Short mmCIF file of C-alpha atoms and ligand atoms in Angstrom, two decimals:
data_model
loop_
_atom_site.label_atom_id
_atom_site.label_comp_id
_atom_site.label_asym_id
_atom_site.label_seq_id
_atom_site.Cartn_x
_atom_site.Cartn_y
_atom_site.Cartn_z
CA MET A 9 -24.84 10.25 8.61
CA SER A 10 -27.85 9.43 10.54
CA ALA A 11 -27.99 7.83 14.22
CA ARG A 12 -25.29 9.31 16.13
CA ALA A 13 -22.36 7.86 16.02
CA GLU A 14 -20.56 6.78 19.51
CA SER A 15 -17.58 4.75 18.67
CA ILE A 16 -15.52 6.12 15.36
CA VAL A 17 -11.78 4.48 14.17
CA VAL A 18 -10.37 6.53 11.05
CA LEU A 19 -7.76 4.76 9.35
CA THR A 20 -5.14 7.02 7.29
CA GLY A 21 -3.29 5.86 4.25
CA ALA A 22 -0.30 8.24 2.41
CA GLY A 23 -3.40 10.04 0.41
CA ILE A 24 -3.69 11.90 3.48
CA SER A 25 0.10 13.71 3.07
CA ALA A 26 0.21 14.35 -0.34
CA GLU A 27 -0.84 17.45 -0.06
CA SER A 28 1.40 18.19 2.80
CA GLY A 29 4.39 17.27 0.48
CA ILE A 30 4.90 14.20 0.72
CA LYS A 31 4.75 11.48 -2.21
CA THR A 32 2.25 8.18 -1.85
CA PHE A 33 3.99 4.46 -2.68
CA ARG A 34 1.92 3.53 -5.69
CA ALA A 35 2.35 6.19 -8.34
CA ALA A 36 1.96 5.04 -11.63
CA ASP A 37 5.98 4.04 -12.43
CA GLY A 38 5.88 1.22 -8.86
CA LEU A 39 8.78 3.06 -7.45
CA TRP A 40 8.99 4.83 -3.87
CA GLU A 41 10.65 7.75 -4.69
CA ASN A 42 13.01 6.65 -7.33
CA HIS A 43 13.08 3.19 -5.46
CA PRO A 44 11.78 -0.36 -5.98
CA ILE A 45 9.67 -0.90 -2.80
CA ASP A 46 11.73 -4.62 -2.88
CA ASP A 47 15.59 -2.55 -2.04
CA VAL A 48 13.73 -0.04 0.80
CA ALA A 49 11.05 -1.63 2.41
CA THR A 50 11.96 -5.51 2.48
CA PRO A 51 13.68 -6.70 5.67
CA GLU A 52 15.54 -8.50 2.53
CA GLY A 53 16.50 -5.12 1.16
CA PHE A 54 17.99 -4.51 4.22
CA GLU A 55 19.84 -7.38 5.15
CA ARG A 56 20.90 -7.50 1.02
CA ASN A 57 22.09 -3.32 1.31
CA PRO A 58 22.26 -2.18 4.64
CA GLN A 59 23.44 0.89 3.40
CA LEU A 60 21.44 2.02 0.71
CA VAL A 61 17.89 1.18 3.23
CA TYR A 62 19.43 3.81 5.96
CA GLU A 63 20.59 6.39 3.51
CA PHE A 64 16.74 6.29 1.64
CA TYR A 65 15.55 6.11 5.37
CA ASN A 66 17.85 9.23 6.53
CA GLN A 67 16.36 10.98 3.35
CA ARG A 68 12.57 10.50 3.96
CA ARG A 69 13.42 11.81 7.14
CA GLN A 70 15.26 14.58 6.30
CA GLN A 71 12.54 15.83 3.75
CA LEU A 72 10.19 15.58 6.75
CA LEU A 73 11.92 17.34 8.63
CA SER A 74 12.38 20.38 5.92
CA ASP A 75 10.66 23.96 6.61
CA PRO A 76 8.12 22.64 3.43
CA ILE A 77 6.46 20.03 5.03
CA LYS A 78 3.54 21.01 7.68
CA PRO A 79 0.40 19.38 8.71
CA ASN A 80 -2.74 20.31 6.19
CA ALA A 81 -6.07 20.89 6.64
CA ALA A 82 -7.07 17.02 7.02
CA HIS A 83 -4.72 16.51 9.84
CA SER A 84 -5.85 19.86 11.70
CA TYR A 85 -9.43 19.38 11.63
CA LEU A 86 -9.34 15.51 12.64
CA ALA A 87 -7.11 16.86 15.58
CA LYS A 88 -10.10 19.30 16.71
CA PHE A 89 -12.80 16.58 15.87
CA GLU A 90 -10.50 14.19 18.26
CA HIS A 91 -11.29 16.76 20.80
CA GLU A 92 -14.48 18.17 20.31
CA PHE A 93 -16.52 14.37 20.26
CA PRO A 94 -17.72 13.21 22.61
CA GLY A 95 -17.92 9.50 22.12
CA LYS A 96 -14.34 7.14 21.48
CA PHE A 97 -12.02 8.00 18.79
CA LEU A 98 -8.68 6.23 17.63
CA LEU A 99 -7.10 7.74 14.75
CA VAL A 100 -5.04 4.56 13.19
CA THR A 101 -2.18 5.83 10.64
CA GLN A 102 0.19 3.94 8.24
CA ASN A 103 2.05 6.61 7.30
CA VAL A 104 5.59 6.86 8.76
CA ASP A 105 5.20 10.59 8.88
CA ASN A 106 4.84 12.78 11.68
CA LEU A 107 1.86 15.41 10.83
CA HIS A 108 -0.81 13.98 12.37
CA GLU A 109 1.22 14.33 15.85
CA ARG A 110 2.30 18.08 14.79
CA ALA A 111 -1.76 18.44 13.91
CA GLY A 112 -2.90 17.81 17.79
CA SER A 113 -3.75 14.43 16.99
CA GLU A 114 -3.04 12.46 20.88
CA ASN A 115 -4.77 8.75 20.32
CA LEU A 116 -3.10 7.73 17.67
CA VAL A 117 -1.57 4.58 16.93
CA HIS A 118 1.69 3.72 13.95
CA MET A 119 1.09 0.94 12.38
CA HIS A 120 3.84 0.33 9.83
CA GLY A 121 6.19 2.67 12.70
CA GLU A 122 8.22 5.97 12.21
CA LEU A 123 10.02 7.24 10.96
CA LEU A 124 11.65 9.29 13.66
CA LYS A 125 12.30 6.52 15.67
CA MET A 126 14.51 3.73 15.66
CA ARG A 127 15.02 0.17 17.08
CA CYS A 128 17.69 -1.89 18.64
CA LEU A 129 18.08 -5.72 16.84
CA ASN A 130 18.83 -6.98 20.27
CA SER A 131 17.11 -5.53 22.45
CA GLN A 132 13.92 -4.47 20.45
CA LEU A 133 14.31 -0.85 22.67
CA VAL A 134 13.03 1.92 20.63
CA PHE A 135 14.81 5.90 20.73
CA ASP A 136 13.80 8.65 19.13
CA ILE A 137 15.74 10.07 16.38
CA ILE A 138 15.88 13.46 14.27
CA GLU A 139 19.64 12.42 13.02
CA ASN A 140 20.71 10.19 10.23
CA PHE A 141 22.51 6.96 11.70
CA ASN A 142 23.35 4.09 10.16
CA PHE A 143 25.57 0.59 10.35
CA ASP A 144 28.09 2.28 12.06
CA THR A 145 26.20 4.37 14.45
CA ASN A 146 26.70 3.24 18.21
CA CYS A 147 23.59 2.00 19.53
CA ARG A 148 22.18 3.38 23.02
CA CYS A 149 21.78 0.65 25.11
CA CYS A 150 24.62 -1.75 23.68
CA ARG A 151 27.05 1.08 23.41
CA SER A 152 28.21 -0.60 20.16
CA PRO A 153 27.80 -0.15 16.32
CA GLY A 154 25.51 -2.19 13.97
CA ASN A 155 22.58 -3.12 15.76
CA LEU A 156 20.30 -0.24 14.49
CA ARG A 157 17.26 -0.33 12.00
CA PRO A 158 14.51 1.88 11.25
CA HIS A 159 11.10 1.16 13.58
CA ILE A 160 9.88 1.02 9.93
CA VAL A 161 6.99 -2.64 9.76
CA TRP A 162 8.50 -3.61 6.23
CA PHE A 163 6.43 -5.56 3.31
CA GLY A 164 6.51 -9.41 5.55
CA GLU A 165 6.47 -8.15 8.30
CA MET A 166 3.47 -8.09 11.05
CA PRO A 167 1.90 -4.59 11.59
CA PHE A 168 1.76 -2.41 15.64
CA HIS A 169 -0.56 -2.31 18.00
CA MET A 170 -3.01 -4.95 16.00
CA ASN A 171 -4.99 -5.57 19.44
CA LYS A 172 -5.69 -2.26 20.00
CA ILE A 173 -6.92 -1.76 16.59
CA ASN A 174 -8.77 -4.72 16.55
CA GLN A 175 -10.85 -4.03 20.17
CA ALA A 176 -11.73 -0.57 18.63
CA LEU A 177 -13.00 -1.96 14.89
CA GLU A 178 -15.21 -4.43 16.51
CA SER A 179 -16.82 -1.89 18.58
CA CYS A 180 -16.62 1.10 16.18
CA ASP A 181 -20.36 2.28 14.93
CA VAL A 182 -18.12 4.37 12.12
CA PHE A 183 -15.03 3.53 10.08
CA VAL A 184 -13.68 6.10 8.02
CA ALA A 185 -10.62 5.17 5.64
CA ILE A 186 -9.19 8.45 4.29
CA GLY A 187 -6.59 8.53 1.00
CA THR A 188 -5.38 5.21 1.01
CA SER A 189 -5.43 2.63 -1.86
CA GLY A 190 -6.70 -0.75 0.08
CA ASN A 191 -3.60 -3.26 -1.18
CA VAL A 192 -1.52 -3.55 2.32
CA TYR A 193 -2.97 -6.08 3.94
CA PRO A 194 -4.00 -5.95 7.21
CA ALA A 195 -5.11 -2.69 6.79
CA SER A 196 -6.86 -2.81 4.05
CA GLY A 197 -9.72 -5.50 5.59
CA PHE A 198 -10.34 -3.04 8.68
CA TYR A 199 -13.50 -1.96 6.90
CA GLN A 200 -15.02 -6.07 6.36
CA THR A 201 -13.80 -6.34 10.47
CA ALA A 202 -15.64 -3.02 11.01
CA LYS A 203 -19.08 -4.40 9.76
CA ILE A 204 -19.28 -7.37 11.95
CA ARG A 205 -20.50 -5.39 14.32
CA ARG A 206 -22.75 -3.29 11.54
CA ALA A 207 -20.50 -0.33 11.38
CA ARG A 208 -21.32 2.29 8.60
CA THR A 209 -17.92 2.15 6.37
CA VAL A 210 -16.86 5.25 4.86
CA GLU A 211 -13.76 5.96 1.99
CA LEU A 212 -12.71 9.25 2.06
CA ASN A 213 -10.30 9.47 -1.50
CA LEU A 214 -8.82 11.40 -4.08
CA GLU A 215 -10.49 8.44 -6.43
CA ARG A 216 -12.96 6.02 -5.69
CA THR A 217 -11.02 1.91 -5.11
CA SER A 218 -12.43 -1.45 -4.93
CA SER A 219 -12.63 -1.34 -1.88
CA GLY A 220 -17.14 -2.22 -0.58
CA PHE A 221 -17.97 0.80 1.52
CA ASP A 222 -21.04 1.65 2.15
CA GLU A 223 -20.00 5.19 1.07
CA HIS A 224 -17.72 6.68 -1.01
CA ILE A 225 -16.53 10.49 -1.11
CA VAL A 226 -14.38 11.11 -3.65
CA GLY A 227 -11.98 14.88 -3.28
CA ASN A 228 -8.70 16.05 -1.78
CA ALA A 229 -8.34 15.34 1.67
CA SER A 230 -7.92 18.94 2.10
CA GLU A 231 -11.69 19.35 1.44
CA ILE A 232 -13.43 16.21 2.54
CA VAL A 233 -12.21 15.46 5.26
CA PRO A 234 -12.95 18.65 7.17
CA LYS A 235 -16.70 19.09 5.55
CA TYR A 236 -17.35 15.19 6.12
CA PHE A 237 -16.28 15.67 10.15
CA GLU A 238 -17.91 19.33 10.38
CA ASN A 239 -20.86 17.36 8.66
CA LEU A 240 -20.47 14.43 11.55
CA LEU A 241 -20.22 17.02 15.25
CA GLN A 242 -22.86 18.30 14.11
CA ALA A 243 -24.91 15.35 14.42
CA CYS A 244 -23.47 14.50 17.49
N1 APR B 13 -6.96 13.43 -0.84
C1 APR B 13 -7.42 11.93 -0.56
N2 APR B 13 -6.66 10.93 -1.50
C2 APR B 13 -5.63 11.02 -2.37
C3 APR B 13 -4.78 12.18 -2.09
C4 APR B 13 -5.40 13.75 -1.69
N3 APR B 13 -4.40 14.20 -2.08
N4 APR B 13 -3.61 11.59 -2.79
C5 APR B 13 -3.87 10.70 -3.31
N5 APR B 13 -4.39 9.97 -2.75
C6 APR B 13 -4.93 8.54 -2.30
C7 APR B 13 -4.75 7.93 -3.77
O1 APR B 13 -5.59 7.47 -4.81
C8 APR B 13 -4.00 6.58 -3.57
O2 APR B 13 -5.89 5.74 -3.34
O3 APR B 13 -3.93 8.14 -1.68
C9 APR B 13 -4.11 6.25 -1.42
C10 APR B 13 -1.97 6.77 -1.15
O4 APR B 13 -2.09 5.58 -1.55
P1 APR B 13 -0.89 4.03 -1.68
O5 APR B 13 -0.06 5.44 -2.22
O6 APR B 13 -1.47 2.62 -2.16
O7 APR B 13 -0.06 4.54 -0.04
P2 APR B 13 -1.71 3.76 1.32
O8 APR B 13 -2.59 2.90 1.42
O9 APR B 13 -1.13 4.52 2.35
O10 APR B 13 -0.28 2.10 1.34
C11 APR B 13 -0.13 1.83 2.60
O11 APR B 13 2.22 -0.07 2.10
O12 APR B 13 3.86 1.19 1.04
C12 APR B 13 3.23 0.69 1.88
O13 APR B 13 3.25 0.36 4.15
C13 APR B 13 3.50 1.74 3.43
O14 APR B 13 2.03 2.12 4.92
C14 APR B 13 2.38 1.85 3.64
C15 APR B 13 0.99 1.21 2.76
#
């Protein structure tokens, strides 16, 4: 890293939470926690079998809230960096866990939704939730059951916060993608948007993906993220 960075956008994916005990999506078996993605991560799957989808996200939420699941050194160093970096910083995560918040990150958007939120299908209001919920749960605004869904962006749905993300990408001078396979649009195209203003694009991942980043750093997120961002801070 040579020139001083003034505005940084970081994109994270499932790989940053892997060492915290949360499985990534695209394991060799093509299943997400033993389920075909079509069954648990599409609006059609929810229509076909809502009970299965409620149960699936209830299990993911209970796993996230269980004792062994904690932020790792990569989450923690990103939060430290955000607080010490003198320029602009936006953290965009595709992850639906809350490990970035728990590590202390603040300027953070969840583009694919959050496990600890549910949404009313009538009013579109979003509520915090830590308990299990399903088709029989009374909605807090409608006061009747049958209207609640997980606040998760499924395949075919529009990700959240795209205006804010695009604005930050168009004006950043460094873009860093951490632990994402680059298989899912639009996040997979963020590095190209960042390049429009000649941002330096860097990938930190367990393996090199096929995307055209300027720099690839290969390794476990808990090791390479603190190292990379420490160097970036020193260059400020
Ligand atoms: N450190 C760094 N990278 C890692 C680690 C690790 N310890 N473990 C795994 N990885 C990398 C993998 O090599 C892979 O490239 O993390 C990436 C995880 O890729 P995916 O499982 O495809 O996850 P992600 O890119 O976040 O998926 C995007 O797809 O299913 C949807 O909405 C879901 O947000 C998700 C989106």
